[in-house]
Coordinates of C-alpha atoms and ligand atoms in Angstrom, one line a residue:
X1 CA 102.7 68.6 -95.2
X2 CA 104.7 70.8 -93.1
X3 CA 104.6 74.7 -94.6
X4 CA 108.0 76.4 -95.3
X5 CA 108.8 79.2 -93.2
X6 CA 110.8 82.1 -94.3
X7 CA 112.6 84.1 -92.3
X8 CA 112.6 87.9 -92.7
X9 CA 116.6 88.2 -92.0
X10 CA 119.4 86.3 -92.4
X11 CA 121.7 86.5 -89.3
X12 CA 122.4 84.3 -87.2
X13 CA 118.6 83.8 -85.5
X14 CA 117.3 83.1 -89.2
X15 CA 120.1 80.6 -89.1
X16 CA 119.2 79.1 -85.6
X17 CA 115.5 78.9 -86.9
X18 CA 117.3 76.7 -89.8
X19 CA 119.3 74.3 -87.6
X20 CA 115.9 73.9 -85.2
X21 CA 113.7 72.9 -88.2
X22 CA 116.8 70.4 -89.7
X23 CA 115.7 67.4 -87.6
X24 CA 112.3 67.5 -88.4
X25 CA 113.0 68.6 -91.7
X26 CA 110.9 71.8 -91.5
X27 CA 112.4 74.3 -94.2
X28 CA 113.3 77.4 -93.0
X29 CA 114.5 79.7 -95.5
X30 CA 116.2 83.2 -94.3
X31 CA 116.1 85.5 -96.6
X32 CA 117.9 89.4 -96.3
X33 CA 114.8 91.8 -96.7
X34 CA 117.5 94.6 -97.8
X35 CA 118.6 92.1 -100.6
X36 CA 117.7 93.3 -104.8
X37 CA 115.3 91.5 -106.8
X38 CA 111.9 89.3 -105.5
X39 CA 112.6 87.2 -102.8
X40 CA 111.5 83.1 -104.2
X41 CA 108.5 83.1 -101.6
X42 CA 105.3 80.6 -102.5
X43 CA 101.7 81.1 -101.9
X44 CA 101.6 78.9 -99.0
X45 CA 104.9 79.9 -97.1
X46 CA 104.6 81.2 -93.5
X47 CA 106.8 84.2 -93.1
X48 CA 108.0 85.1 -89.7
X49 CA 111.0 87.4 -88.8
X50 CA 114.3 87.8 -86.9
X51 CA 114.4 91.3 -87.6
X52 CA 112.3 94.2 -86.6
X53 CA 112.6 96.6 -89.5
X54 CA 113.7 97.1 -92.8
X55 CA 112.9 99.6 -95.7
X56 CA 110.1 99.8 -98.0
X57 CA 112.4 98.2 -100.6
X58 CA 110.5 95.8 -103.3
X59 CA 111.6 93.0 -101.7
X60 CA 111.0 94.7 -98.2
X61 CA 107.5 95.1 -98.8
X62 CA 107.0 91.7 -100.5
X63 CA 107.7 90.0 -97.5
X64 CA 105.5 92.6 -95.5
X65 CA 102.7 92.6 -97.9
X66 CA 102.1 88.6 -97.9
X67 CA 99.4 87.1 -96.9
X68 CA 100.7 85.0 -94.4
X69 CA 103.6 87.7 -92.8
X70 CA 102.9 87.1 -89.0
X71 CA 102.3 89.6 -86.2
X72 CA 102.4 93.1 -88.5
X73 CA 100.3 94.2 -85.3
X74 CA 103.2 93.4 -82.7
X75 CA 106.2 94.5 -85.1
X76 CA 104.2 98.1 -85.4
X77 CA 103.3 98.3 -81.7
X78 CA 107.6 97.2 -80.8
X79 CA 109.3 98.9 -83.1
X80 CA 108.7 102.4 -82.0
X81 CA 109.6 102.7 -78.5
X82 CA 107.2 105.5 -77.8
X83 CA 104.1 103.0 -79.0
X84 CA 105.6 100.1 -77.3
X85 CA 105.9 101.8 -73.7
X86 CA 102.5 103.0 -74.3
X87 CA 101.4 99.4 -75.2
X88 CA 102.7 98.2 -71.6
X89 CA 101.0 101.3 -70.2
X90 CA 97.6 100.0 -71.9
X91 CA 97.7 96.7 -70.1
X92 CA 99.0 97.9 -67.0
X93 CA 102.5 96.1 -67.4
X94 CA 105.0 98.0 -65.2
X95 CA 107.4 99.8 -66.8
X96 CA 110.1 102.5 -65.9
X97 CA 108.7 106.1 -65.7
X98 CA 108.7 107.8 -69.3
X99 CA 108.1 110.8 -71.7
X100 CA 108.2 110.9 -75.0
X101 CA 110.6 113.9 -76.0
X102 CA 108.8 116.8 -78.2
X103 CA 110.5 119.8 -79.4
X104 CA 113.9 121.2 -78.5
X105 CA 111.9 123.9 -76.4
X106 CA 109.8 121.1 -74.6
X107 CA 112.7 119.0 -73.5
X108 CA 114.0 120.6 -70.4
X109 CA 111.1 120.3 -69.0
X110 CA 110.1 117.0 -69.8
X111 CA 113.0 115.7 -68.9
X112 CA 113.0 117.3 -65.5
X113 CA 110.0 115.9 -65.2
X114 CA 111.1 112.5 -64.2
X115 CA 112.8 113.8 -61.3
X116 CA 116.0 111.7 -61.6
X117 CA 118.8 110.7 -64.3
X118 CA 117.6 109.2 -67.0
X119 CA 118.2 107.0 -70.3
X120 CA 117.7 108.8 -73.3
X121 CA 116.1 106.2 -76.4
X122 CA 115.7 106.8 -79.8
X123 CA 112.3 105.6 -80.9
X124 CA 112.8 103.5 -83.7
X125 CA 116.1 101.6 -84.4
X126 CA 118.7 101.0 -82.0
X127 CA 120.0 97.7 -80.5
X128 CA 122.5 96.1 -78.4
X129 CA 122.3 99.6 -76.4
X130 CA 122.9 101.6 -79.4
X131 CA 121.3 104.8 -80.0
X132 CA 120.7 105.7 -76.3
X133 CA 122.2 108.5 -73.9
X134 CA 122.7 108.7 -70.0
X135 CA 120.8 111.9 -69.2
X136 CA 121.6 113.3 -65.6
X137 CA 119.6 116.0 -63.8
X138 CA 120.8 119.8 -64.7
X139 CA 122.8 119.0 -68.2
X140 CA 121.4 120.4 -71.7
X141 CA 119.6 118.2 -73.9
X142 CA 120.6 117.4 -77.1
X143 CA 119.0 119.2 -80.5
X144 CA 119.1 115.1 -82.2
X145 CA 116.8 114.0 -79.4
X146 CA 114.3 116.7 -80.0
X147 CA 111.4 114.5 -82.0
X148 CA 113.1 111.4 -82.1
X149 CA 113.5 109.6 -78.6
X150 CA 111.8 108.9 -75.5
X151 CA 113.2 109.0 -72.0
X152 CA 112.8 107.0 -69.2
X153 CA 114.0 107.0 -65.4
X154 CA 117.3 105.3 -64.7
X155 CA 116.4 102.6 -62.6
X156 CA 119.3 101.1 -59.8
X157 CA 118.0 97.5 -60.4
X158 CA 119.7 95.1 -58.6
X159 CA 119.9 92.6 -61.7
X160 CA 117.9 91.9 -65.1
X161 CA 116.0 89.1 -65.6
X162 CA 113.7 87.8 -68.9
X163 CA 110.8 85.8 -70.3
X164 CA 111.0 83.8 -73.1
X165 CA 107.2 83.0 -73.9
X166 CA 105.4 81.3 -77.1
X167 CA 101.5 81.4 -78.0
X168 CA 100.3 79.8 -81.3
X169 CA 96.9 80.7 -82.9
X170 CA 94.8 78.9 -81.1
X171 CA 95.9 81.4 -78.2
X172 CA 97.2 78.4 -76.2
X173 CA 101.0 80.0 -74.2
X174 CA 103.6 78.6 -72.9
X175 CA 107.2 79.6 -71.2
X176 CA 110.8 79.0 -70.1
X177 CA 111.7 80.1 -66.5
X178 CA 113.2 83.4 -65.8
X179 CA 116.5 84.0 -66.9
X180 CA 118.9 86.1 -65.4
X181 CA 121.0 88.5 -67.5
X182 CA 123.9 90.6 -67.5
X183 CA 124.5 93.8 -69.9
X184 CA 127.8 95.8 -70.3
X185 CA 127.0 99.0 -72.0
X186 CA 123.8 97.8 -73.0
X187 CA 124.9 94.6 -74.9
X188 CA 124.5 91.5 -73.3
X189 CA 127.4 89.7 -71.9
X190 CA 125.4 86.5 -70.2
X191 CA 122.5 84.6 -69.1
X192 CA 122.3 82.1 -66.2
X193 CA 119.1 80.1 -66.6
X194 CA 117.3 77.6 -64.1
X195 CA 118.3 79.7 -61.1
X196 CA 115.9 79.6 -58.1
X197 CA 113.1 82.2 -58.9
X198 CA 110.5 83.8 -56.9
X199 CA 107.4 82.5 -57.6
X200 CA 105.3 85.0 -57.4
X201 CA 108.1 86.6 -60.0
X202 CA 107.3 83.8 -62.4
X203 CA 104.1 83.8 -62.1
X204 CA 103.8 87.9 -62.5
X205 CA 106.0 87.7 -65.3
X206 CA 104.2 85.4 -67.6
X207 CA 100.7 87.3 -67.0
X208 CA 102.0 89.9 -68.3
X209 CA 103.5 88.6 -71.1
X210 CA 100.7 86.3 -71.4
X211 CA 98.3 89.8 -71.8
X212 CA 100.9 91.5 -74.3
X213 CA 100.9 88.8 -76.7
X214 CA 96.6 87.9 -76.6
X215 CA 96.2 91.5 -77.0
X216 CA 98.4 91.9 -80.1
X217 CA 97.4 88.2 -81.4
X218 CA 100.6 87.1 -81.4
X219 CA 101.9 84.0 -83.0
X220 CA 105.4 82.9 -82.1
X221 CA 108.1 83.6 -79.6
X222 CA 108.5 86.7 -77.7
X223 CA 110.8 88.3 -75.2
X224 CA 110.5 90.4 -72.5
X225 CA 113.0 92.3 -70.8
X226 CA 112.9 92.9 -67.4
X227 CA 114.4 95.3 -64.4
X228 CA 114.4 93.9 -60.9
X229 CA 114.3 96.7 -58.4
X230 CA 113.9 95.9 -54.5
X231 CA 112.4 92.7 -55.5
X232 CA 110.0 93.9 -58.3
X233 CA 109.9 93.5 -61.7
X234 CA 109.7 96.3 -64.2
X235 CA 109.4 95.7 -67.9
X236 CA 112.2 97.3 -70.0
X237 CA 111.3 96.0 -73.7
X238 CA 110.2 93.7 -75.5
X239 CA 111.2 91.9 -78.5
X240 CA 109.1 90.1 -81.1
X241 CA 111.4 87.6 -81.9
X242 CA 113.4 84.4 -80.5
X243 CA 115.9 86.6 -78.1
X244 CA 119.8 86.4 -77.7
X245 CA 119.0 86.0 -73.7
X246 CA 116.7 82.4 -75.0
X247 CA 120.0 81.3 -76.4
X248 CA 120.6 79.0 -73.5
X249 CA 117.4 77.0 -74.2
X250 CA 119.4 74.9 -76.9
X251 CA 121.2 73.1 -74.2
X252 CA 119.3 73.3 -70.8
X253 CA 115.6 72.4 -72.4
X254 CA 114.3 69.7 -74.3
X255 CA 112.9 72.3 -77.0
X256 CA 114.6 75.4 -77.6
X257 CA 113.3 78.5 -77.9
X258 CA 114.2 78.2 -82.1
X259 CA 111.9 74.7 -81.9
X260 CA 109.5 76.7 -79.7
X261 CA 109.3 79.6 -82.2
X262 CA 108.6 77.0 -85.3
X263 CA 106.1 75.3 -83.8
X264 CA 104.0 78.1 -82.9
X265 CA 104.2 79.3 -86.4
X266 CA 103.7 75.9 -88.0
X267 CA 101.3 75.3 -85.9
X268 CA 102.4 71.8 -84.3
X269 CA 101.8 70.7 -80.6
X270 CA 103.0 74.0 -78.6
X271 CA 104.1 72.2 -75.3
X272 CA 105.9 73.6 -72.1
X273 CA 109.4 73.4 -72.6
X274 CA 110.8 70.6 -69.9
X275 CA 114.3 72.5 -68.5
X276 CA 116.6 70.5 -66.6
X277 CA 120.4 71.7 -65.2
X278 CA 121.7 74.7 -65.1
X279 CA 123.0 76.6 -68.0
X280 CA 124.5 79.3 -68.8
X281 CA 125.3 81.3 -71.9
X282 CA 128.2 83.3 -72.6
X283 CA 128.3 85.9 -75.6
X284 CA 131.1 86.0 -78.0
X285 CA 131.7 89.6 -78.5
X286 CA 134.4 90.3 -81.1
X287 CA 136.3 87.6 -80.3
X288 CA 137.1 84.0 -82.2
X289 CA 136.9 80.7 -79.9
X290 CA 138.6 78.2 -79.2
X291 CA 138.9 74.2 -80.6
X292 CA 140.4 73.8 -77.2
X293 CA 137.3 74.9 -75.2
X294 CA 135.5 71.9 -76.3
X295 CA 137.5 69.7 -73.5
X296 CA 135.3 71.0 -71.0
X297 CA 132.6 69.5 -70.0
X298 CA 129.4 70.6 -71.0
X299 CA 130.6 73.2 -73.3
X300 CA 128.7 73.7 -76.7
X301 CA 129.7 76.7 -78.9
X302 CA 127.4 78.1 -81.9
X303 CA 129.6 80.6 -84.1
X304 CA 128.0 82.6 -86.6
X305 CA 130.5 82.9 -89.2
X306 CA 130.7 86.3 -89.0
X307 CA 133.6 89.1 -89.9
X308 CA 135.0 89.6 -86.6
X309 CA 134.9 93.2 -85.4
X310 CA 135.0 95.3 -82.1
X311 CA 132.1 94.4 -79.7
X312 CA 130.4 92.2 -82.5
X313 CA 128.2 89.2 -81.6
X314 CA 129.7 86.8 -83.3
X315 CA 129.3 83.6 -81.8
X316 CA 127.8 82.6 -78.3
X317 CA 128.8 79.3 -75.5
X318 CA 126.4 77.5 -73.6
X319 CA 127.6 75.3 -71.0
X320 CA 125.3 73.4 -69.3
X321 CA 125.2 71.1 -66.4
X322 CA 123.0 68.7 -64.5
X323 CA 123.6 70.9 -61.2
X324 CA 125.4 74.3 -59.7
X325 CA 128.2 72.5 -58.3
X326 CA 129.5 70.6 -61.3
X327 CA 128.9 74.1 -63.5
X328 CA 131.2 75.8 -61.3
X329 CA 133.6 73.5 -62.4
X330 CA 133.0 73.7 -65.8
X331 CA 133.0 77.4 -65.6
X332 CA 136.1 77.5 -63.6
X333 CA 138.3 75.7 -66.3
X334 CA 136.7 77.4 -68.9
X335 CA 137.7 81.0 -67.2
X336 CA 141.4 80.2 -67.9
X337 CA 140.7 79.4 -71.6
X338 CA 139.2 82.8 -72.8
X339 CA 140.9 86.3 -73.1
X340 CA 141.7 87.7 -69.9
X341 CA 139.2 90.7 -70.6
X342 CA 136.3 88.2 -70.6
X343 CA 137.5 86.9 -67.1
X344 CA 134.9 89.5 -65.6
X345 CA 132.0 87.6 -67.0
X346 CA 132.7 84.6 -65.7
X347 CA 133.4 86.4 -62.6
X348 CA 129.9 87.8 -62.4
X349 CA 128.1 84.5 -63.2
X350 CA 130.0 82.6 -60.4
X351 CA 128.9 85.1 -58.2
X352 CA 125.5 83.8 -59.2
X353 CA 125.7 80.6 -58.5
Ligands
LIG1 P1 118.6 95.0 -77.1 O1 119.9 94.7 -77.8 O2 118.3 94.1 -76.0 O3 117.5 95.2 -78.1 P2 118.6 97.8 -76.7 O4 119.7 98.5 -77.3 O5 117.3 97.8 -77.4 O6 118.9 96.4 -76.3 P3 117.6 98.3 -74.0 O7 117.2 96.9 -73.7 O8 116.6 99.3 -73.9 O9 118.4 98.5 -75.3 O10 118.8 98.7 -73.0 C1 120.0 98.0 -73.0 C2 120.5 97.9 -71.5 O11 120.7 99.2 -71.0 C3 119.5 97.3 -70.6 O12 119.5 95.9 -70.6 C4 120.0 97.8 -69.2 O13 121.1 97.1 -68.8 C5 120.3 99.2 -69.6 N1 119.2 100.1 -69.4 C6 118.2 100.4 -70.4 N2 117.2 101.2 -69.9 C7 117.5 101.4 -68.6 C8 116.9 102.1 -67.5 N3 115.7 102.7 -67.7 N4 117.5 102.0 -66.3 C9 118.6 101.4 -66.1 N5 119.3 100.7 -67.1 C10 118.8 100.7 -68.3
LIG2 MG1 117.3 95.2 -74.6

């Protein structure tokens, strides 16, 4: 008998994690941690999350509190910035250069400290680049920072990559090639995946991973974030979680990182993902599609039947083909179909290919 697995959140991974388990007929039950009242959990339901924190509501701490919540250890060492650099410092993961701000006296001189501009983080919270300040050399730090963020070194990376990785409990690991990424304003706009990748890249990449997750026993998917700079791969976060920049593994791998993420939890055969093509996904960020989109070949969207505001994530495309030459066609017909202002994506993963 398969377990059920609930879902600590109900957006759209929670619903991802749904549609993955459908064929198989694995429940997966989302559930909002924020919601009133008990959440209907069982004695024997696995709970896993999509979020990375909520209050210490009832129902928040009934999810937390049961006996078989996964990966407490890895959610406490993530969701603070401040413990999670120090985490990657532990292991010896390379990560930008960072301080943790103290008091509003302290902070010129930590900051100055790192020498050059800087990012500005609060500790505990932010997403999709919220919550985070450009900090150059010379300006005044903010009194709102003092106590509450970290800082680390601007780095002029040349692109972003990430590693989408799975261990189940019998510590056995497995992962998806690098993927390459593209933020705007700190909210991702793309991923290409099954580009040609340095090996020695790959193979850095998933030890480290590989050490983060055995060190905090972790069951399930995880993502890591990654600068590359000159050729060298820095760490820039991680997330405990399937990962919007794994979104691509629905149509270029014959299990997605959803699949992946369920069977490390439910603890069926965890076996490396076979990817084939090349794929790439394309974010829908406060913006509705398109029936007509469909006509192009290759092109799969996923909409999250959300309100549609401002800069929201509310749906994303993959479009996925068996080689580079037949994407850029895809990609090419599909750039005349969506809003003018989204032009420059497809412009930037082109000049990928
Ligand atoms: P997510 O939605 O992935 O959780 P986030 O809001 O937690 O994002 P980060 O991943 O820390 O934020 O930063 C978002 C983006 O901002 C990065 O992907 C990168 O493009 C840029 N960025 C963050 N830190 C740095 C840095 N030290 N140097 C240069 N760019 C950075
Ligand atoms: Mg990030």
């Amino acid at each position: 008998m398969l377990p059920r697995i609930v879902v600590a959140g109900n957006g759209q991974l929670g619903q991802m994690l749904q549609q993955a388990g459908a064929p198989m007929q694995l429940e997966v039950l989302p559930v909002a941690p924020t919601a009133e009242g008990e959440a209907p959990l069982t004695g024997s339901d696995i709970i896993t999350v999509e979020v990375e924190h909520w209050p210490d509501t009832p129902r928040g701490l009934q999810l937390k509190q049961h006996p078989n919540f996964l990966n407490a250890t890895a959610l406490h060492s993530v969701i603070d910035r401040e413990r999670q650099k120090s985490l990657l410092d532990r292991l010896n993961v390379p990560t930008s250069p960072w301080v943790s701000l103290g008091s509003e006296a302290e902070m010129a001189e930590q900051l100055a400290s790192l020498g050059r501009p800087a990012i500005v983080k609060r500790r505990r919270g932010g997403y999709d680049g919220r919550g985070q300040w450009r900090w150059q050399p010379g300006e005044p730090a903010l009194s709102d920072w003092a106590g509450e963020c970290i800082a680390e070194a601007l780095i002029p990376f040349s692109h972003e990559v990430s590693l989408i990785g799975a261990r189940n409990r019998a510590g056995e690991k497995v992962f998806y090639p690098l993927t390459r990424n593209w933020h705007e304003s700190g909210i991702l706009r793309a991923s290409i995946a099954n580009l040609p990748v340095p090996a020695e890249q790959q193979r850095e990449a998933e030890s480290w991973l590989g050490r983060i997750m055995d060190d905090q026993n972790y069951v399930g998917v995880m993502a890591m974030e990654c600068f590359v700079d000159e050729g060298r791969l820095l760490v820039n976060e991680l997330a405990p979680r399937v990962h919007n920049s794994g979104h691509w593994t629905q149509a270029g791998a014959d299990v997605s990182q959803f699949e992946l993420h369920l069977r490390a939890v439910a603890d069926l055969p965890l076996i490396t993902p076979e990817v084939y093509g090349v794929t790439v996904m394309y974010n829908l960020l406060g913006r509705d599609w398109r029936p007509q989109w469909l006509g192009v070949t290759g092109t799969h969207v996923h909409w999250y039947a959300k309100d549609i505001r401002p800069g929201r994530k509310v749906g994303h495309v993959n479009i996925h083909r068996p080689d580079t030459p037949r994407l850029t066609e895809s990609l090419t017909a599909l750039r005349e179909q969506v809003e003018p202002d989204d032009h420059a994506v497809f412009d930037w993963v082109l000049a990928q290919l």
